Short mmCIF file of C-alpha atoms in Angstrom, two decimals:
data_model
loop_
_atom_site.label_atom_id
_atom_site.label_comp_id
_atom_site.label_asym_id
_atom_site.label_seq_id
_atom_site.Cartn_x
_atom_site.Cartn_y
_atom_site.Cartn_z
CA MET A 1 -9.13 -119.90 -43.04
CA ASP A 2 -6.24 -117.49 -42.60
CA LYS A 3 -6.48 -114.46 -40.40
CA ALA A 4 -6.34 -111.11 -42.16
CA ILE A 5 -6.58 -108.97 -39.05
CA GLU A 6 -6.23 -109.90 -35.42
CA ILE A 7 -6.93 -107.54 -32.57
CA ARG A 8 -6.01 -108.99 -29.22
CA ASP A 9 -7.36 -107.38 -26.07
CA CYS A 10 -6.76 -103.80 -27.23
CA SER A 11 -7.60 -100.61 -25.38
CA ALA A 12 -7.29 -97.03 -26.54
CA ALA A 13 -7.89 -93.59 -25.04
CA TYR A 14 -7.72 -89.97 -26.07
CA GLY A 15 -6.28 -88.35 -22.97
CA GLU A 16 -8.49 -89.31 -20.04
CA ASN A 17 -11.26 -90.42 -22.31
CA LYS A 18 -11.23 -94.18 -22.81
CA VAL A 19 -12.65 -95.08 -26.21
CA LEU A 20 -11.89 -98.79 -26.51
CA ASN A 21 -12.04 -101.21 -23.63
CA HIS A 22 -10.24 -104.56 -24.07
CA VAL A 23 -11.55 -105.33 -27.53
CA SER A 24 -10.64 -108.53 -29.33
CA LEU A 25 -11.55 -109.28 -32.90
CA THR A 26 -10.42 -111.61 -35.63
CA VAL A 27 -11.18 -110.96 -39.27
CA GLU A 28 -10.70 -113.94 -41.59
CA LYS A 29 -9.43 -113.49 -45.13
CA GLY A 30 -12.24 -112.77 -47.56
CA GLU A 31 -14.72 -111.68 -44.91
CA PHE A 32 -16.89 -108.58 -45.23
CA VAL A 33 -17.14 -107.25 -41.69
CA VAL A 34 -19.38 -104.28 -41.01
CA ILE A 35 -19.06 -102.28 -37.79
CA ILE A 36 -22.01 -100.25 -36.59
CA GLY A 37 -22.77 -98.26 -33.46
CA PRO A 38 -23.67 -94.81 -32.16
CA SER A 39 -21.15 -91.99 -32.54
CA GLY A 40 -18.42 -92.12 -29.95
CA CYS A 41 -18.66 -95.91 -29.58
CA GLY A 42 -15.07 -96.34 -30.79
CA LYS A 43 -15.74 -97.82 -34.22
CA THR A 44 -13.44 -95.44 -36.08
CA THR A 45 -10.73 -95.93 -33.47
CA LEU A 46 -11.03 -99.69 -33.91
CA LEU A 47 -10.68 -99.31 -37.68
CA LYS A 48 -7.70 -97.01 -37.37
CA MET A 49 -5.97 -99.61 -35.20
CA MET A 50 -6.00 -101.92 -38.16
CA ASN A 51 -3.68 -99.67 -40.18
CA GLY A 52 -1.73 -98.26 -37.29
CA LEU A 53 -3.23 -94.75 -37.34
CA VAL A 54 -4.14 -95.47 -33.73
CA ILE A 55 -1.68 -97.43 -31.62
CA PRO A 56 -3.36 -99.32 -28.76
CA LEU A 57 -2.35 -98.55 -25.18
CA GLU A 58 -2.57 -102.24 -24.38
CA GLY A 59 -2.92 -105.31 -26.51
CA GLU A 60 -1.57 -106.33 -29.90
CA VAL A 61 -2.68 -105.89 -33.48
CA ALA A 62 -1.56 -108.25 -36.23
CA VAL A 63 -2.18 -107.81 -39.94
CA ASN A 64 -1.70 -110.87 -42.16
CA GLY A 65 -0.03 -112.56 -39.22
CA GLU A 66 2.50 -109.77 -38.67
CA LEU A 67 2.47 -107.67 -35.52
CA ILE A 68 1.97 -103.96 -36.14
CA ARG A 69 4.17 -103.00 -33.22
CA GLY A 70 7.70 -102.52 -34.52
CA CYS A 71 6.91 -103.04 -38.18
CA ASP A 72 7.38 -100.46 -40.95
CA LEU A 73 3.97 -98.79 -40.68
CA SER A 74 4.14 -96.88 -43.97
CA ALA A 75 5.07 -99.99 -45.95
CA MET A 76 2.33 -101.98 -44.20
CA ARG A 77 -0.32 -99.33 -44.91
CA ARG A 78 0.48 -99.37 -48.62
CA ARG A 79 -0.75 -102.95 -48.67
CA ILE A 80 -4.05 -101.98 -46.98
CA GLY A 81 -6.67 -99.97 -48.84
CA TYR A 82 -8.16 -97.04 -46.94
CA ALA A 83 -11.28 -95.10 -47.93
CA VAL A 84 -13.09 -92.51 -45.81
CA GLN A 85 -16.29 -90.50 -45.78
CA GLY A 86 -16.22 -87.67 -48.30
CA ALA A 87 -13.43 -89.60 -50.05
CA GLY A 88 -10.62 -87.37 -48.67
CA LEU A 89 -9.24 -86.83 -52.16
CA PHE A 90 -6.17 -84.61 -52.46
CA PRO A 91 -7.60 -81.38 -53.90
CA HIS A 92 -4.35 -80.33 -55.62
CA MET A 93 -4.03 -83.52 -57.63
CA THR A 94 -5.95 -84.70 -60.64
CA VAL A 95 -8.13 -87.78 -60.31
CA GLU A 96 -5.41 -89.72 -62.12
CA ASP A 97 -2.74 -88.60 -59.64
CA ASN A 98 -5.07 -89.35 -56.73
CA ILE A 99 -5.65 -92.88 -57.98
CA CYS A 100 -1.94 -93.49 -58.59
CA TYR A 101 -0.94 -92.05 -55.21
CA VAL A 102 -0.19 -95.27 -53.34
CA PRO A 103 1.80 -97.04 -56.10
CA GLY A 104 3.59 -93.70 -56.59
CA LEU A 105 4.79 -93.77 -52.99
CA GLU A 106 6.91 -96.84 -53.75
CA ARG A 107 8.47 -95.59 -56.94
CA ARG A 108 8.00 -92.89 -59.54
CA LEU A 109 5.46 -93.92 -62.18
CA THR A 110 5.77 -92.82 -65.80
CA GLN A 111 2.92 -90.86 -67.35
CA GLU A 112 2.07 -93.91 -69.43
CA GLU A 113 1.90 -96.23 -66.41
CA LYS A 114 -0.26 -93.73 -64.55
CA LYS A 115 -2.66 -93.43 -67.44
CA ILE A 116 -3.05 -97.19 -67.82
CA LEU A 117 -3.52 -97.75 -64.08
CA ALA A 118 -6.00 -94.86 -63.71
CA GLU A 119 -8.06 -96.07 -66.64
CA LYS A 120 -8.16 -99.59 -65.27
CA MET A 121 -9.22 -98.40 -61.81
CA LEU A 122 -11.80 -95.95 -63.15
CA GLU A 123 -13.34 -98.75 -65.15
CA LEU A 124 -13.47 -100.89 -62.01
CA VAL A 125 -15.50 -98.23 -60.19
CA GLN A 126 -17.56 -97.54 -63.33
CA LEU A 127 -16.36 -94.07 -64.17
CA PRO A 128 -15.48 -92.88 -67.68
CA GLY A 129 -11.77 -92.59 -68.42
CA GLU A 130 -11.90 -88.85 -69.16
CA VAL A 131 -12.60 -88.17 -65.46
CA GLY A 132 -8.90 -88.88 -64.88
CA LYS A 133 -7.81 -85.43 -66.04
CA ARG A 134 -10.25 -83.58 -63.78
CA PHE A 135 -9.65 -82.21 -60.32
CA PRO A 136 -11.70 -83.49 -57.35
CA ARG A 137 -13.68 -80.24 -57.01
CA GLN A 138 -15.06 -80.83 -60.51
CA LEU A 139 -16.69 -84.13 -59.46
CA SER A 140 -20.04 -84.94 -57.89
CA GLY A 141 -20.20 -86.50 -54.42
CA GLY A 142 -20.78 -89.98 -55.81
CA GLN A 143 -17.95 -89.63 -58.34
CA LYS A 144 -15.58 -88.50 -55.60
CA GLN A 145 -16.51 -91.49 -53.50
CA ARG A 146 -15.85 -93.82 -56.44
CA VAL A 147 -12.46 -92.22 -57.01
CA GLY A 148 -11.73 -92.64 -53.30
CA ILE A 149 -12.40 -96.36 -53.63
CA ALA A 150 -10.35 -96.56 -56.83
CA ARG A 151 -7.45 -94.93 -55.00
CA ALA A 152 -7.80 -97.36 -52.09
CA LEU A 153 -7.65 -100.32 -54.47
CA ALA A 154 -4.97 -99.07 -56.89
CA ALA A 155 -2.08 -100.88 -55.22
CA ALA A 156 -4.09 -104.14 -55.25
CA PRO A 157 -4.31 -104.52 -51.48
CA ASP A 158 -5.81 -107.67 -49.97
CA ILE A 159 -7.48 -105.74 -47.15
CA LEU A 160 -9.75 -102.71 -47.57
CA LEU A 161 -10.70 -100.49 -44.64
CA MET A 162 -13.68 -98.21 -45.18
CA ASP A 163 -14.87 -95.55 -42.74
CA GLU A 164 -18.45 -94.57 -43.63
CA PRO A 165 -17.45 -94.35 -47.27
CA PHE A 166 -21.00 -93.81 -48.49
CA GLY A 167 -22.06 -91.48 -45.69
CA ALA A 168 -22.02 -88.33 -47.81
CA VAL A 169 -23.85 -89.49 -50.94
CA ASP A 170 -27.53 -89.61 -51.78
CA GLU A 171 -29.63 -92.74 -51.39
CA ILE A 172 -29.73 -93.77 -55.04
CA THR A 173 -25.99 -93.31 -55.56
CA ARG A 174 -25.37 -95.21 -52.34
CA ARG A 175 -27.38 -98.23 -53.55
CA GLY A 176 -25.32 -98.30 -56.72
CA LEU A 177 -22.05 -98.06 -54.81
CA GLN A 178 -23.11 -100.84 -52.45
CA GLU A 179 -23.86 -103.22 -55.30
CA GLU A 180 -20.58 -102.38 -56.98
CA LEU A 181 -18.68 -102.98 -53.77
CA LEU A 182 -20.33 -106.39 -53.27
CA ALA A 183 -19.58 -107.34 -56.88
CA LEU A 184 -16.01 -106.19 -56.44
CA GLN A 185 -15.55 -108.27 -53.34
CA ARG A 186 -17.02 -111.35 -55.01
CA LYS A 187 -14.64 -110.85 -57.90
CA THR A 188 -11.44 -110.16 -55.97
CA GLY A 189 -12.05 -111.96 -52.67
CA ILE A 190 -10.63 -108.94 -50.85
CA THR A 191 -11.13 -108.66 -47.07
CA ILE A 192 -13.28 -105.64 -46.19
CA VAL A 193 -13.87 -103.92 -42.87
CA PHE A 194 -16.59 -101.33 -43.28
CA ILE A 195 -18.02 -98.77 -40.87
CA THR A 196 -21.53 -97.42 -41.23
CA HIS A 197 -24.27 -95.89 -39.12
CA ASP A 198 -26.98 -97.25 -41.40
CA ILE A 199 -28.26 -100.63 -40.18
CA GLY A 200 -29.81 -101.43 -43.56
CA GLU A 201 -26.43 -100.95 -45.20
CA ALA A 202 -24.78 -103.08 -42.50
CA PHE A 203 -27.13 -106.04 -42.99
CA HIS A 204 -27.04 -105.73 -46.74
CA LEU A 205 -23.26 -105.69 -47.08
CA GLY A 206 -21.87 -107.59 -44.15
CA SER A 207 -21.11 -111.28 -44.01
CA ARG A 208 -20.65 -110.45 -40.34
CA VAL A 209 -21.89 -107.44 -38.40
CA LEU A 210 -20.34 -106.04 -35.22
CA ILE A 211 -22.45 -103.84 -33.01
CA MET A 212 -20.39 -101.56 -30.82
CA LYS A 213 -21.36 -99.62 -27.71
CA GLU A 214 -19.22 -97.61 -25.30
CA GLY A 215 -15.89 -98.94 -26.52
CA GLU A 216 -16.90 -102.59 -26.58
CA ILE A 217 -18.15 -105.04 -29.15
CA TRP A 218 -21.68 -105.43 -27.79
CA GLN A 219 -22.85 -108.17 -30.09
CA GLU A 220 -21.62 -109.75 -33.30
CA GLY A 221 -22.87 -112.29 -35.76
CA LYS A 222 -24.33 -112.88 -39.18
CA PRO A 223 -27.16 -110.45 -40.05
CA GLU A 224 -29.77 -113.24 -39.60
CA GLU A 225 -28.39 -114.17 -36.20
CA LEU A 226 -28.58 -110.60 -34.95
CA GLN A 227 -32.11 -110.19 -36.24
CA LYS A 228 -33.17 -113.48 -34.68
CA ALA A 229 -31.57 -113.00 -31.30
CA PRO A 230 -30.73 -109.42 -30.37
CA ARG A 231 -28.84 -109.36 -27.10
CA ASP A 232 -30.82 -106.60 -25.41
CA GLU A 233 -32.94 -103.50 -25.80
CA PHE A 234 -30.01 -101.50 -27.22
CA VAL A 235 -29.42 -103.92 -30.10
CA ARG A 236 -33.14 -104.28 -30.66
CA SER A 237 -33.62 -100.53 -30.98
CA LEU A 238 -30.57 -100.24 -33.22
CA ILE A 239 -31.83 -102.83 -35.68
CA GLY A 240 -35.34 -101.46 -35.40
CA ARG A 241 -37.17 -104.50 -34.09
CA MET B 1 6.14 -32.18 -66.11
CA GLN B 2 9.06 -31.28 -63.94
CA LEU B 3 9.10 -34.89 -62.81
CA ILE B 4 9.38 -36.31 -66.29
CA GLN B 5 11.94 -33.69 -67.17
CA ILE B 6 14.21 -34.64 -64.30
CA LEU B 7 13.77 -38.36 -64.94
CA TRP B 8 14.86 -37.82 -68.54
CA ASP B 9 17.68 -35.39 -67.83
CA ARG B 10 19.27 -37.59 -65.20
CA ARG B 11 18.30 -40.93 -66.69
CA ASP B 12 21.77 -42.45 -66.20
CA PHE B 13 21.70 -41.59 -62.53
CA PHE B 14 18.19 -43.01 -62.09
CA LEU B 15 19.03 -46.14 -64.05
CA THR B 16 22.04 -46.77 -61.83
CA CYS B 17 19.90 -46.20 -58.74
CA LEU B 18 17.16 -48.44 -60.06
CA LEU B 19 19.53 -51.31 -60.84
CA GLU B 20 21.16 -50.90 -57.43
CA HIS B 21 17.75 -50.96 -55.81
CA ILE B 22 16.78 -54.11 -57.67
CA ARG B 23 20.08 -55.78 -56.77
CA ILE B 24 19.79 -54.98 -53.05
CA SER B 25 16.08 -55.91 -52.88
CA LEU B 26 16.58 -59.12 -54.82
CA THR B 27 19.40 -60.20 -52.52
CA ALA B 28 17.23 -59.48 -49.48
CA VAL B 29 14.24 -61.26 -51.08
CA VAL B 30 16.32 -64.39 -51.74
CA CYS B 31 17.80 -64.34 -48.22
CA ALA B 32 14.48 -63.68 -46.47
CA GLY B 33 12.65 -66.12 -48.75
CA VAL B 34 15.00 -69.05 -48.13
CA LEU B 35 15.47 -68.32 -44.44
CA GLY B 36 11.78 -67.54 -43.92
CA ILE B 37 10.44 -70.66 -45.63
CA LEU B 38 12.92 -72.90 -43.83
CA THR B 39 12.02 -71.29 -40.49
CA GLY B 40 8.31 -71.61 -41.28
CA VAL B 41 8.68 -75.30 -42.11
CA PHE B 42 10.74 -75.90 -38.99
CA ILE B 43 8.34 -74.19 -36.57
CA SER B 44 5.33 -75.88 -38.17
CA ARG B 45 6.81 -79.16 -36.95
CA HIS B 46 7.93 -77.91 -33.52
CA LYS B 47 5.03 -76.19 -31.82
CA LYS B 48 7.16 -74.93 -28.92
CA ALA B 49 9.63 -73.22 -31.22
CA ALA B 50 6.75 -71.62 -33.12
CA GLY B 51 5.63 -69.38 -30.25
CA ILE B 52 9.18 -68.25 -29.54
CA ALA B 53 10.18 -67.66 -33.16
CA LEU B 54 7.01 -65.77 -34.08
CA GLY B 55 7.30 -63.72 -30.88
CA VAL B 56 10.90 -62.72 -31.58
CA ILE B 57 10.13 -61.86 -35.21
CA ASN B 58 7.13 -59.80 -34.13
CA VAL B 59 9.22 -57.84 -31.64
CA VAL B 60 11.94 -57.16 -34.22
CA TYR B 61 9.21 -55.99 -36.55
CA THR B 62 8.13 -53.30 -34.08
CA VAL B 63 11.64 -51.76 -34.05
CA PRO B 64 11.51 -48.72 -36.36
CA SER B 65 13.38 -49.52 -39.56
CA ILE B 66 15.66 -46.51 -39.30
CA SER B 67 16.83 -47.50 -35.81
CA LEU B 68 17.36 -51.10 -36.86
CA LEU B 69 19.74 -49.78 -39.48
CA GLY B 70 21.41 -47.72 -36.77
CA PHE B 71 21.79 -50.70 -34.46
CA LEU B 72 23.42 -52.73 -37.21
CA ILE B 73 26.08 -50.16 -38.12
CA PRO B 74 28.46 -51.00 -35.24
CA PHE B 75 28.40 -54.66 -36.28
CA THR B 76 28.31 -54.62 -40.05
CA GLY B 77 29.34 -51.06 -40.86
CA ILE B 78 27.63 -48.91 -43.44
CA GLY B 79 26.75 -49.81 -46.98
CA ASP B 80 24.89 -52.44 -48.95
CA LYS B 81 25.64 -55.32 -46.61
CA THR B 82 23.91 -53.70 -43.66
CA ALA B 83 20.98 -52.70 -45.85
CA VAL B 84 20.53 -56.27 -47.08
CA ILE B 85 20.62 -57.60 -43.53
CA ALA B 86 18.05 -55.09 -42.27
CA LEU B 87 15.73 -55.70 -45.22
CA THR B 88 16.04 -59.47 -44.76
CA VAL B 89 15.15 -59.21 -41.08
CA TYR B 90 12.07 -57.14 -41.93
CA GLY B 91 11.06 -59.39 -44.77
CA LEU B 92 11.06 -62.44 -42.50
CA LEU B 93 7.81 -61.66 -40.71
CA PRO B 94 5.29 -62.07 -43.54
CA ILE B 95 7.01 -65.07 -45.09
CA VAL B 96 7.59 -66.96 -41.83
CA ARG B 97 4.08 -66.27 -40.61
CA ASN B 98 2.41 -67.27 -43.85
CA THR B 99 4.54 -70.37 -44.33
CA TYR B 100 3.71 -71.43 -40.80
CA THR B 101 -0.01 -70.63 -41.04
CA GLY B 102 -0.28 -72.28 -44.44
CA LEU B 103 1.41 -75.48 -43.33
CA VAL B 104 -0.39 -75.75 -40.00
CA ASN B 105 -3.85 -75.09 -41.39
CA VAL B 106 -3.87 -77.88 -43.96
CA ASP B 107 -6.98 -80.00 -43.36
CA ALA B 108 -6.03 -82.61 -40.75
CA GLY B 109 -8.40 -85.14 -42.36
CA ILE B 110 -6.50 -84.98 -45.65
CA LEU B 111 -3.18 -85.46 -43.86
CA GLU B 112 -4.52 -88.48 -42.00
CA VAL B 113 -5.76 -90.04 -45.22
CA ALA B 114 -2.29 -89.60 -46.73
CA GLU B 115 -0.77 -91.24 -43.67
CA GLY B 116 -3.35 -94.03 -43.75
CA LEU B 117 -2.54 -94.70 -47.39
CA GLY B 118 1.09 -95.23 -46.47
CA ALA B 119 2.86 -91.90 -47.06
CA ASP B 120 5.85 -91.30 -44.79
CA GLY B 121 6.66 -87.98 -43.11
CA LYS B 122 8.68 -86.59 -46.00
CA GLN B 123 6.11 -87.62 -48.60
CA ILE B 124 3.35 -85.94 -46.60
CA LEU B 125 5.35 -82.71 -46.19
CA PHE B 126 6.42 -82.35 -49.81
CA GLY B 127 3.55 -84.09 -51.56
CA ILE B 128 0.54 -82.90 -49.56
CA ARG B 129 1.25 -80.29 -46.90
CA PHE B 130 3.49 -78.02 -48.93
CA PRO B 131 1.47 -77.91 -52.16
CA LEU B 132 -1.71 -77.23 -50.19
CA ALA B 133 -0.01 -74.41 -48.29
CA ILE B 134 1.46 -72.85 -51.45
CA PRO B 135 -1.29 -70.23 -51.99
CA VAL B 136 -0.83 -68.86 -48.47
CA ILE B 137 2.96 -68.98 -48.76
CA ILE B 138 2.91 -67.12 -52.08
CA SER B 139 0.69 -64.39 -50.68
CA GLY B 140 3.19 -63.95 -47.83
CA PHE B 141 5.97 -63.85 -50.40
CA ARG B 142 4.22 -61.09 -52.33
CA ASN B 143 3.83 -59.10 -49.13
CA MET B 144 7.48 -59.57 -48.37
CA VAL B 145 8.68 -58.47 -51.80
CA VAL B 146 6.61 -55.28 -51.80
CA MET B 147 7.76 -54.47 -48.28
CA ILE B 148 11.43 -55.02 -49.05
CA ILE B 149 11.29 -52.86 -52.18
CA ALA B 150 9.51 -50.05 -50.36
CA MET B 151 11.77 -50.22 -47.34
CA GLY B 152 14.80 -50.32 -49.63
CA GLY B 153 14.34 -46.56 -50.00
CA ILE B 154 15.63 -46.02 -46.48
CA ALA B 155 18.80 -48.01 -47.09
CA SER B 156 20.67 -45.04 -48.56
CA PHE B 157 20.52 -43.28 -45.20
CA ILE B 158 23.30 -45.64 -44.15
CA GLY B 159 25.23 -45.24 -47.34
CA ALA B 160 23.76 -48.05 -49.41
CA GLY B 161 22.80 -47.46 -53.01
CA GLY B 162 19.38 -47.66 -54.56
CA LEU B 163 16.59 -45.23 -55.34
CA GLY B 164 16.75 -43.99 -51.76
CA ALA B 165 19.87 -42.13 -52.86
CA ALA B 166 17.73 -40.00 -55.17
CA ILE B 167 15.22 -39.33 -52.42
CA TYR B 168 17.94 -38.52 -49.91
CA ARG B 169 19.72 -36.20 -52.29
CA GLY B 170 16.44 -34.49 -53.13
CA ILE B 171 15.70 -33.87 -49.47
CA THR B 172 19.15 -32.49 -48.63
CA THR B 173 19.21 -30.17 -51.66
CA TYR B 174 15.58 -29.03 -51.42
CA ASN B 175 14.93 -30.62 -54.80
CA MET B 176 11.35 -31.82 -54.50
CA ALA B 177 11.26 -33.20 -58.04
CA LEU B 178 14.25 -35.43 -57.36
CA THR B 179 12.62 -36.83 -54.21
CA ALA B 180 9.33 -37.36 -55.99
CA ALA B 181 10.98 -39.08 -58.94
CA GLY B 182 12.83 -41.48 -56.63
CA SER B 183 9.64 -42.28 -54.74
CA LEU B 184 7.70 -42.78 -57.93
CA LEU B 185 10.23 -45.26 -59.27
CA ILE B 186 10.15 -47.24 -56.01
CA ALA B 187 6.36 -47.37 -56.11
CA LEU B 188 6.39 -48.48 -59.75
CA LEU B 189 9.00 -51.14 -59.05
CA ALA B 190 6.93 -52.46 -56.14
CA LEU B 191 3.72 -52.50 -58.17
CA LEU B 192 5.39 -54.19 -61.12
CA SER B 193 6.90 -56.90 -58.90
CA ASP B 194 3.58 -57.48 -57.21
CA TRP B 195 1.84 -57.80 -60.56
CA LEU B 196 4.43 -60.27 -61.84
CA LEU B 197 4.07 -62.33 -58.67
CA SER B 198 0.29 -62.29 -58.94
CA ARG B 199 0.70 -63.82 -62.40
CA ALA B 200 2.98 -66.47 -60.93
CA GLU B 201 0.46 -67.07 -58.16
CA LYS B 202 -2.32 -67.67 -60.67
CA ALA B 203 -0.16 -70.06 -62.67
CA VAL B 204 0.70 -72.08 -59.56
CA ASN B 205 -2.91 -72.20 -58.43
CA ARG B 206 -3.96 -73.40 -61.86
CA ARG B 207 -1.31 -76.08 -61.72
CA TYR B 208 -2.84 -77.30 -58.45
CA GLY B 209 -6.41 -76.98 -59.63
CA ILE B 210 -7.31 -74.29 -57.13
CA GLY B 211 -7.72 -71.03 -59.08
#
């Protein structure tokens, strides 16, 4: 299998505060990797390294075989989907403009193109087409989150990075979104790296789960492997066994 | 009654003054607007310059307007030019401060998402940062316009035209009605401009789905 993302021996710090300590990780194409860990464990930093929002102090990051260091970061990011908690929609743009944001960064889209693309993406995340003309503040939490995912996928990226994307929605909506995401991945074969703090969500979604603690990958494996052989008390308490 | 009488009797004089006033204020508004927004954008990207620029503008703002006009006379002489310069300098404070505050206070999370999605610096500034700061910038602009129009009354003390001429003439000839009429017209002009701008503000906010 080809490597979608490769993190080689990377460290990161905010000032004096070291948040990642010599982490290495390879994500194969088509994998669904879920990262879980207590707050402050460095999971968001690790994710942001994958699209160059955080540049490691040491070590190298490669995306689709290309080193991040020295490459055109903006152009690279346009080929990677990015969705965050609370969706981070642009409040001054309609849903349609939000969805068409990334393709619009490359070239100016006509109204017609925008409409077609927005409708296609809204259908993919199971929202009615008329939502496209609304502004984000007129949407419910779950709808916003769906639009956030539609925006992340609009430029047809082959990697999707998600930082607690379902953290701010209610349980029932979250279940629905999880199933849709799994179906989407089955359909498109996209590589997903997903952060959560919900172990149930991690085991349900991930083909591989990484447990992080204090800036290190503490244990990783398939959900069954982790459940069968937790490394220590920390992992055991995290997965509730 | 006397007020209306004098406004009617000397309508040509007042009309000339009013048009002069609008011309001088508008020139100062354009100068201060362009300069102020550019400065605001610049200092929002250079944090060190921000402290210095805002400090200097604040100090200038504390100089009484009449003495600022006085200071300028040796350099730019008397007349409209000096008035426009003084009004521009005064108008800078609200527009620079609001542009800066508006741009700096845009939600950092939103900006990071834009960056993460692949927007470059220019696209973030013009596509995200600026539109989100627009309400704050417009409110600074409204402040500036009202201030420039009101302050424009003083400009005739250094020989510039405008409604200040009516006020000044009223004071020197003990003609209270003349002074009052000039003041009234300035106040009306300021209120009307502010109202027009508030309409513009609403339209812009609607365009961006805020209002």
